Structures are given as structure tokens and as C-alpha cells.
Tab-separated table of C-alpha atoms and ligand atoms in Angstrom:
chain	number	residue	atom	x	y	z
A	1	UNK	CA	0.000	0.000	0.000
A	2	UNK	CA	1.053	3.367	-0.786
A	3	UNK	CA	-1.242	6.029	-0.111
A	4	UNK	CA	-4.602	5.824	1.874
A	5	UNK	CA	-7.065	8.704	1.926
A	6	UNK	CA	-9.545	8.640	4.775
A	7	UNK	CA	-12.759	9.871	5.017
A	8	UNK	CA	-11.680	13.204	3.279
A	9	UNK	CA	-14.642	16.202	3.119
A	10	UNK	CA	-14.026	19.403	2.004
A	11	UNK	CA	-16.395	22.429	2.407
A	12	UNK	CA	-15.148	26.053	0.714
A	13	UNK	CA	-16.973	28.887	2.248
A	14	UNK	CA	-17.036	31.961	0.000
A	15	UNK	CA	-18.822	34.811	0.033
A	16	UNK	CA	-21.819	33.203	-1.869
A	17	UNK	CA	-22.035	30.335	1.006
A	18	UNK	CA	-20.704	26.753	1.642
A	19	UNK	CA	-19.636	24.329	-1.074
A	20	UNK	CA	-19.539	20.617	0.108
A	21	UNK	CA	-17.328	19.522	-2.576
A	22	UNK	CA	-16.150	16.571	-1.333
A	23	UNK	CA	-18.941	14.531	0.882
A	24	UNK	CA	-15.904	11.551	2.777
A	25	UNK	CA	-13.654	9.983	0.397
A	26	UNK	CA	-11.897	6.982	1.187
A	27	UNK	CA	-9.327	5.148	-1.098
A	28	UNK	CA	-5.788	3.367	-1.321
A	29	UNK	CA	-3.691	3.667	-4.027
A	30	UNK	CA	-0.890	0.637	-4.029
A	31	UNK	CA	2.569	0.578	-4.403
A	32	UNK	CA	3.406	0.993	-8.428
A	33	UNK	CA	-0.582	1.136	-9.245
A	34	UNK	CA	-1.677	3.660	-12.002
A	35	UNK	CA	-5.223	4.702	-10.385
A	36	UNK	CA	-7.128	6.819	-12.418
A	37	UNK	CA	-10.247	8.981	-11.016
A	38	UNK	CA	-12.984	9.874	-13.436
A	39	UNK	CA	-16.096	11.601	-12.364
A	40	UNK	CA	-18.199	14.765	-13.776
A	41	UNK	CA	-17.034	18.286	-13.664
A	42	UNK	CA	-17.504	19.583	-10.740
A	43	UNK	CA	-16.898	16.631	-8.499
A	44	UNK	CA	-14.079	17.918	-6.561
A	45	UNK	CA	-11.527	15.497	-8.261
A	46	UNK	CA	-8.502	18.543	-8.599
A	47	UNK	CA	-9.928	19.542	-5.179
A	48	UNK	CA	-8.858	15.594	-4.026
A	49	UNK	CA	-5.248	16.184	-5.567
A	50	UNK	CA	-4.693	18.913	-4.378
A	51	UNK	CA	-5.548	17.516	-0.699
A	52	UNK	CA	-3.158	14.342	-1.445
A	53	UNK	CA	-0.533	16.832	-2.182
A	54	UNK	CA	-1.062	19.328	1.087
A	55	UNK	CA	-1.666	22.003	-1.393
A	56	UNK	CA	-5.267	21.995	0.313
A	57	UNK	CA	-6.213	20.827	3.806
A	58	UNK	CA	-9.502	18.552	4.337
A	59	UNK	CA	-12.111	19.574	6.190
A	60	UNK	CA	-12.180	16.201	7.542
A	61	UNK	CA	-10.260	12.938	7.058
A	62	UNK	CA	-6.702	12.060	6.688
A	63	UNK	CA	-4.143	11.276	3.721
A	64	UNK	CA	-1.203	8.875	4.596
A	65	UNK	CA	1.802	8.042	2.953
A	66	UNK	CA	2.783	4.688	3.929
A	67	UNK	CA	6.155	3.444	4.230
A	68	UNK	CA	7.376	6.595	2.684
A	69	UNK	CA	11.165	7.423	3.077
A	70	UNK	CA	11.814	10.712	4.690
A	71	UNK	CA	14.200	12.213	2.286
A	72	UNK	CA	11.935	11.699	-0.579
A	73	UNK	CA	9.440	13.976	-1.926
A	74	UNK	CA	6.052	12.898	-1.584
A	75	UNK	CA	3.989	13.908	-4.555
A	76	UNK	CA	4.723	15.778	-7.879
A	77	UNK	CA	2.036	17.362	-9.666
A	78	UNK	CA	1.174	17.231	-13.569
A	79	UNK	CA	-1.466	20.193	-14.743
A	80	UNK	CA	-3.397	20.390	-17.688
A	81	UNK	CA	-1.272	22.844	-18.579
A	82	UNK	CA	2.515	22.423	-18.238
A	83	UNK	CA	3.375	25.340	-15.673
A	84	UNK	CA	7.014	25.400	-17.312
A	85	UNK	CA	8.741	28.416	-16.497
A	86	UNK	CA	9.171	30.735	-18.838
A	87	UNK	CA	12.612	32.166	-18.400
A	88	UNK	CA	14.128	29.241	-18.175
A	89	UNK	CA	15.342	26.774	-21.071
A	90	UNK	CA	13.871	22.807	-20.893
A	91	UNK	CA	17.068	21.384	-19.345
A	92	UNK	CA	16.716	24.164	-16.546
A	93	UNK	CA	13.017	23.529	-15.943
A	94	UNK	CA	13.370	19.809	-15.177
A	95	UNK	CA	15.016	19.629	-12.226
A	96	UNK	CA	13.490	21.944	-10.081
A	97	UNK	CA	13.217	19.324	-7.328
A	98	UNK	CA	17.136	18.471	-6.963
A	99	UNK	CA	17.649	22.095	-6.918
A	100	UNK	CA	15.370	22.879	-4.107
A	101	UNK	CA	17.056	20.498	-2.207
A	102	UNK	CA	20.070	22.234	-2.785
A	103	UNK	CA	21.675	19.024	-4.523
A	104	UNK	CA	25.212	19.577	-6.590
A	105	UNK	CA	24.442	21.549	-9.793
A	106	UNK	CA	26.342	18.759	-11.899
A	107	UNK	CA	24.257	16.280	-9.898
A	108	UNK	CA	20.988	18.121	-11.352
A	109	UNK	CA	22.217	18.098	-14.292
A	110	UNK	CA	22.977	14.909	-14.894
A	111	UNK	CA	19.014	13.637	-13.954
A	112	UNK	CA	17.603	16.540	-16.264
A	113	UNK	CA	19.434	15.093	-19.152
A	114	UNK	CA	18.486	11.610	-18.005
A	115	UNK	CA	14.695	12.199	-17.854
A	116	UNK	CA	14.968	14.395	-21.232
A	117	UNK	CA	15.879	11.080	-22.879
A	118	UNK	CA	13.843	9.208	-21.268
A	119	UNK	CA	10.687	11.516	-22.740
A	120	UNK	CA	12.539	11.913	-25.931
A	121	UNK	CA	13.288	15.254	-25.114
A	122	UNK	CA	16.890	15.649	-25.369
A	123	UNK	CA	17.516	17.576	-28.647
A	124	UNK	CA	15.326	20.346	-27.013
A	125	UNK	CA	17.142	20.718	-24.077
A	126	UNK	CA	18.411	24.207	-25.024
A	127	UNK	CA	14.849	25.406	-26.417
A	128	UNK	CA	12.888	27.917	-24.012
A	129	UNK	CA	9.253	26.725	-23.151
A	130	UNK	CA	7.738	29.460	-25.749
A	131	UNK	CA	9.414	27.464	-28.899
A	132	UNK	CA	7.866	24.063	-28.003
A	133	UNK	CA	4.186	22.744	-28.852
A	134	UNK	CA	1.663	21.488	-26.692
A	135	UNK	CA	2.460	17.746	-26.547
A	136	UNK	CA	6.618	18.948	-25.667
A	137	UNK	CA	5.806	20.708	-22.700
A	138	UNK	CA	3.881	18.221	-20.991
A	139	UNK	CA	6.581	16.002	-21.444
A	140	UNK	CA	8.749	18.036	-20.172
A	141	UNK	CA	6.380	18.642	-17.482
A	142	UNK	CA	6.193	14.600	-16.809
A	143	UNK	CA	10.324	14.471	-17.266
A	144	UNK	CA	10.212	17.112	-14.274
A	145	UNK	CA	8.046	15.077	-12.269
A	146	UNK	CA	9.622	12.146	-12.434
A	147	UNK	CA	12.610	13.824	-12.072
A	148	UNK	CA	11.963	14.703	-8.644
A	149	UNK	CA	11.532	10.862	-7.899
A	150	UNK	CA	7.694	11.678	-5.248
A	151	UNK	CA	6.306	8.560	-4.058
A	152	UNK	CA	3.781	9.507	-5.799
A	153	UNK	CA	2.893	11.516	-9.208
A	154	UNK	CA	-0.222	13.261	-9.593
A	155	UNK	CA	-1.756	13.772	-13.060
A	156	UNK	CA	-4.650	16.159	-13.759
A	157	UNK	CA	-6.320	15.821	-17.324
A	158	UNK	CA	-2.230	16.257	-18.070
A	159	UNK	CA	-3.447	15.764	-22.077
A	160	UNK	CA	-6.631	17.664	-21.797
A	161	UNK	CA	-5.358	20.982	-23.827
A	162	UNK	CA	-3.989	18.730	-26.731
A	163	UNK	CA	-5.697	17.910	-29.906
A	164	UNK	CA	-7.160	14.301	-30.034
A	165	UNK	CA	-4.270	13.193	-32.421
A	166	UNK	CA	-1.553	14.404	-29.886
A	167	UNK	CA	-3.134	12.908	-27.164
A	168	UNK	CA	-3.404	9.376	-28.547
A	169	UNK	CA	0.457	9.680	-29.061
A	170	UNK	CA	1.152	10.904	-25.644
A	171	UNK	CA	-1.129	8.193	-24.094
A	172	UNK	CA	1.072	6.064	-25.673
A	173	UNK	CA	4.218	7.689	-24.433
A	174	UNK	CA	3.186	7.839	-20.687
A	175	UNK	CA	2.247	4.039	-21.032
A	176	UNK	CA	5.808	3.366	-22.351
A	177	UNK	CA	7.604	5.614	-19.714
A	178	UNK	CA	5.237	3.945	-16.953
A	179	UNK	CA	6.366	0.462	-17.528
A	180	UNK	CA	9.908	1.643	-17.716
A	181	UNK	CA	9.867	2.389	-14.052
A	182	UNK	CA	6.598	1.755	-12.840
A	183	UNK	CA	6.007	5.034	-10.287
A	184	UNK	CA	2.465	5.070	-8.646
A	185	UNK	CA	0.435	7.477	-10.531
A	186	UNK	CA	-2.980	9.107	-10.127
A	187	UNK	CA	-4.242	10.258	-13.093
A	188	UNK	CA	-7.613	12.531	-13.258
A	189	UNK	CA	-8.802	12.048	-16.913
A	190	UNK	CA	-12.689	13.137	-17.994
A	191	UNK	CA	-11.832	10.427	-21.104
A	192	UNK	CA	-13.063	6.967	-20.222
A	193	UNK	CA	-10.844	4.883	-22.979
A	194	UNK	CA	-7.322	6.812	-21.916
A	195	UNK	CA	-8.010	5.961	-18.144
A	196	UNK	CA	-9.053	2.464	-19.224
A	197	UNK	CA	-5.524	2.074	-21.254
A	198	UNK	CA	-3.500	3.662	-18.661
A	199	UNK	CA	-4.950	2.713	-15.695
A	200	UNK	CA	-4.813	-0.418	-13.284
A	201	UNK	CA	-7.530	0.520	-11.365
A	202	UNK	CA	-10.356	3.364	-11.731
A	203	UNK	CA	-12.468	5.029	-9.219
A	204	UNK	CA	-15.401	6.146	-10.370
A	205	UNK	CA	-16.894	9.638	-8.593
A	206	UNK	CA	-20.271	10.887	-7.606
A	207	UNK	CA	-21.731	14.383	-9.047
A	208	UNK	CA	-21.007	16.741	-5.888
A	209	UNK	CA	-20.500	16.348	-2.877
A	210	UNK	CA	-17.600	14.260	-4.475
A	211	UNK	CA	-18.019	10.509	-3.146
A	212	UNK	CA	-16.514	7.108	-4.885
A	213	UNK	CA	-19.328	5.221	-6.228
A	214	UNK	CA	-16.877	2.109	-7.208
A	215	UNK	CA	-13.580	1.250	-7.881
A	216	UNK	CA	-13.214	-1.290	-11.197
A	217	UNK	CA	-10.076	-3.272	-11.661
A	218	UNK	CA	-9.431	-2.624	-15.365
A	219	UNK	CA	-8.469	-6.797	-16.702
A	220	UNK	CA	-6.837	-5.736	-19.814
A	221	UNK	CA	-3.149	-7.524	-20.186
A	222	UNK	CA	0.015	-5.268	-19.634
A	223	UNK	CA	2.059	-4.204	-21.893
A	224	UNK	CA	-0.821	-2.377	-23.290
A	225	UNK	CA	-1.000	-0.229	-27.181
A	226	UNK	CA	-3.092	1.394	-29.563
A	227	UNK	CA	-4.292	-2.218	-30.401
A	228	UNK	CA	-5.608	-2.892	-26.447
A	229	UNK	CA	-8.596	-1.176	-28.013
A	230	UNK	CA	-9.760	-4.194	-29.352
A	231	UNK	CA	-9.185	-5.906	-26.487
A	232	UNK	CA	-13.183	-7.409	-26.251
A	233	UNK	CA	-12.314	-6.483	-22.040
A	234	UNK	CA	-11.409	-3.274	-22.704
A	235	UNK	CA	-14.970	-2.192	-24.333
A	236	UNK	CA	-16.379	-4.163	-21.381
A	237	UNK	CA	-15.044	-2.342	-19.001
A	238	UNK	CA	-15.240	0.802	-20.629
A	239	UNK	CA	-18.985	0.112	-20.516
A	240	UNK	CA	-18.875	-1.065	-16.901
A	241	UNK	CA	-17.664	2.795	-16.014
A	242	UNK	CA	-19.690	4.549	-18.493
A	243	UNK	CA	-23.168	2.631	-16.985
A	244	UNK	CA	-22.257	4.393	-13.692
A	245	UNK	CA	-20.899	7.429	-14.694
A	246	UNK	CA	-24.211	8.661	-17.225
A	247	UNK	CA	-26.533	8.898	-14.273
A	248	UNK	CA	-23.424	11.151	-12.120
A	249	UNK	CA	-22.836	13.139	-15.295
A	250	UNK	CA	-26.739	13.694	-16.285
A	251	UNK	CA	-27.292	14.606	-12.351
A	252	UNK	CA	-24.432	17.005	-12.490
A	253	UNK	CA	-25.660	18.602	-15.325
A	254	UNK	CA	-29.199	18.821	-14.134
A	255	UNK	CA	-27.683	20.469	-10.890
A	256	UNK	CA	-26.281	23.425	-13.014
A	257	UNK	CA	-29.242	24.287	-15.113
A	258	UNK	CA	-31.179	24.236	-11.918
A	259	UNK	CA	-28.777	26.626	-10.301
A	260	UNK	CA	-28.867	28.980	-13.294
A	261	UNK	CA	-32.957	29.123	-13.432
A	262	UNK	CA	-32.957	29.751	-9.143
B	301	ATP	N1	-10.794	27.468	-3.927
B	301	ATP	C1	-12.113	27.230	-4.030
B	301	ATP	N2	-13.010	28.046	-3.435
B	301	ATP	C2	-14.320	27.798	-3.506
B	301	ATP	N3	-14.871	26.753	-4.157
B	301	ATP	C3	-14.029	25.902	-4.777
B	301	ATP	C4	-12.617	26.101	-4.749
B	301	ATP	N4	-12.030	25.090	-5.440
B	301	ATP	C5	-13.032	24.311	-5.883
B	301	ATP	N5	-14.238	24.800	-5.483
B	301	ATP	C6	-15.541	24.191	-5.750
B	301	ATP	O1	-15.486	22.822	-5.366
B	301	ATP	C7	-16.153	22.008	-6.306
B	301	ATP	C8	-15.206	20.964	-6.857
B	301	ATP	O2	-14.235	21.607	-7.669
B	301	ATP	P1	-13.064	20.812	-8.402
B	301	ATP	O3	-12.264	21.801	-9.151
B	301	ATP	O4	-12.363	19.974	-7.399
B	301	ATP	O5	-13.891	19.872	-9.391
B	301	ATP	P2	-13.361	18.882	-10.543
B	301	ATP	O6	-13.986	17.554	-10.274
B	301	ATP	O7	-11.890	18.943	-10.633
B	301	ATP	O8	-14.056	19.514	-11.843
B	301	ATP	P3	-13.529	19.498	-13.364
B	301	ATP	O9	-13.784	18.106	-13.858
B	301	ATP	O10	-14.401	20.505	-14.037
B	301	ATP	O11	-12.088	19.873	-13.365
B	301	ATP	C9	-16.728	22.960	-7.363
B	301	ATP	O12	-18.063	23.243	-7.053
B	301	ATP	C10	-15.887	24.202	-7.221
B	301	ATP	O13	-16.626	25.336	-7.552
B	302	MG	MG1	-10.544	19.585	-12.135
């Protein structure tokens, strides 16, 4: 076991009232697993995240790291878009973690060139962030999070601003850099057949307050491809999630237009 979220609620108060966005979530994540969460907008899935990674605290509940070494970060964070900074070229952006913890400067710069070819990256180690497309700089973003070597790496929609051609590719690349190492990954993804090709196991999310309905163990054999799409398990169990997740999505949306007319 890895990481074990307990009970977890989260209410925002604003100016315009409470938000329950997240009504007790409970889940473990193993050692190595790619878990996926899928749910409908709205559900409080970033809001999770960013409670796994102390970015937010829960209103209730706990989030453990187990059997996490000391030394190591815990979590590093993917967005949907890359967050590169700008002033700085790709081999300086990658790794941001080493340097924070003050490591030798050959030392960092021996892992950004590493995780540059492990992404494929290399020949664009001198370009700045503004000269790459869409699909490089989440790369690069991924290349800086594994970089930093968390126990765990957070993903949310990491592919969502690419175009559907890009993001088949990069699907493919993630899958390719996962079984290299095998890190333990949560990836949010609103796309039912990437979390079914990427993921191990999938928990499947309420309409708000966030809740997890189910988790399904995805059956598909590893290594997976293009061609797992064929796979006569992986349309089952894309089904399986989509049965449950039409009635969260439909009450979701219902929610919203109701909110508009009050
Ligand atoms: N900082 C905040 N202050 C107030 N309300 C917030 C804040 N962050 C999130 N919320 C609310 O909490 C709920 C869950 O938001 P969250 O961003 O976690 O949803 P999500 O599942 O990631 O949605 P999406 O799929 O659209 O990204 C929403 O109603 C949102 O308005
Ligand atoms: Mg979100």
C-alpha cells in the first residue's frame, strides 16, 4: 500500500455560502498502481489532488503516505497545462526538485538530461518553453516530475489541452515511460478509454458532494497499445464505467441548469 485517503470532506466557504465539494472519500492507491479517477465536472476530483498533495487541507479525514522514506518527496504534480517556467530553457526547468534540495548543480544536471531522454526530449534541451508545442511541454512537465523521484505523481487531465491526435500519441508515451519504471500514478482524466488504457484501477466519482461510487479493476493484459482497443475487455469495461458514470454526469448537469434558473 502506498497512499490511503480517509474519510476526506471538504467544504469552501465563499462569500456566496458553503460548497460541500467533497462529501468523505476513502481510497488506497498501491505501491506501483496507475489509479485513475474519473467523475463529472464539478466533483471535486482537482480539489482531491490537491488535498493528497497538502496544497489543500480537508475539512475532515486524513491522507497517509505509507512506508514513505523521509528524504523523498512525496507527490509531484502534472497540470493540464505544463506550468514550465518561462525564463528558463527545458534542461533548466526539469530539475526543479534536486535544486530545491540544494543538490550539486552537476548532480541536477545529470538527472535533467536523463529524464529528457527518457521523454525523448533531449535535442530540445536548449529550447525555451515558448518554442515548443503542446504535446513537448507536458513532457517536459512529466520528465520534471519524475525527475523529482515523489512517491507519488499526480496527473490532472495532463493531455486535456492537446488535440485528439496528440493525445493518442502521448497516451502512448506515458504508457511506455510507466512500464519503464513503474512510479504510482494518479491520473484525473474526464476520457473513459485513456483511463481504461493507462490505468490499473479506476475510481469512479459521484456528481457533488464528491463521493466514490466504485472502484473497477481494469483486466486488460500489460504491456498495453493502440491495439488494447480491441481488447473485447477493454470495451467491457469501458462500458462497466460509463453505466455508472451517465446517471453522475446527467445529475451534475441537471444540478447546473437548476442553479442557473434559481
Ligand atoms: N478554492 C475554491 N473556493 C471555492 N470553491 C471551490 C474552490 N475550489 C473548488 N471549489 C468548488 O469545489 C467544487 C469541486 O471543484 P473541483 O475543481 O475539485 O472539481 P473537478 O472535479 O476537478 O471539476 P472538473 O472536472 O471541471 O475539473 C466545485 O463546485 C468548485 O466550484
Ligand atoms: Mg478539475
Amino acid at each position: 500500500m502506498k497512499l490511503v485517503v480517509h474519510g476526506v470532506t471538504k467544504e469552501f466557504v465563499t462569500g456566496q455560502g458553503v460548497t460541500r465539494a467533497l462529501g468523505g472519500v476513502s481510497l488506497e492507491v498501491r505501491d506501483r498502481e496507475f489509479f485513475g479517477i474519473i467523475g463529472p465536472t464539478g466533483c471535486g476530483k482537482t480539489t482531491l489532488l490537491h488535498i493528497i498533495a497538502g496544497l489543500e487541507k480537508p475539512t475532515q479525514g486524513t491522507v497517509e503516505f505509507v512506508g514513505a522514506k523521509r528524504t523523498k518527496s512525496m507527490v509531484s504534480m502534472v497540470f493540464q497545462e505544463s506550468a514550465l517556467m518561462p525564463w528558463r530553457n527545458v534542461e533548466e526547468n526539469v530539475p526543479l526538485g534536486a535544486e530545491f534540495r540544494q543538490e550539486e548543480p552537476s548532480v541536477y544536471k545529470r538527472v535533467s538530461r536523463f529524464f529528457l531522454e527518457v521523454v525523448k526530449m533531449l535535442d530540445f534541451a536548449g529550447a525555451q518553453p515558448h518554442e515548443l508545442s503542446g504535446g513537448m511541454k507536458q513532457k517536459v512537465a512529466i520528465a520534471r516530475a519524475l525527475a523529482n523521484d515523489p512517491e507519488v505523481i499526480l496527473m490532472d487531465e495532463p493531455f486535456a489541452s492537446l488535440d485528439a491526435q496528440t493525445r493518442l500519441l502521448m497516451r502512448e508515451e506515458l504508457l511506455r515511460i510507466w512500464e519503464r519504471d513503474k512510479k504510482t500514478v494518479i491520473l484525473v482524466t474526464h476520457n473513459l478509454d485513456e483511463a481504461v488504457m493507462l490505468c490499473d484501477r479506476i475510481a469512479v466519482m459521484s456528481s457533488r458532494p464528491g463521493l466514490i461510487k466504485s472502484v473497477v479493476t481494469v483486466d486488460v493484459p500489460r504491456p498495453r497499445n493502440f491495439k488494447s482497443m480491441k481488447d473485447p475487455d477493454f470495451s467491457r469495461c469501458m462500458e462497466k464505467i460509463w453505466d455508472m458514470l451517465r446517471y453522475e454526469v446527467d445529475s451534475a448537469m441537471n444540478a447546473a441548469h437548476s442553479s442557473k434558473r434559481a
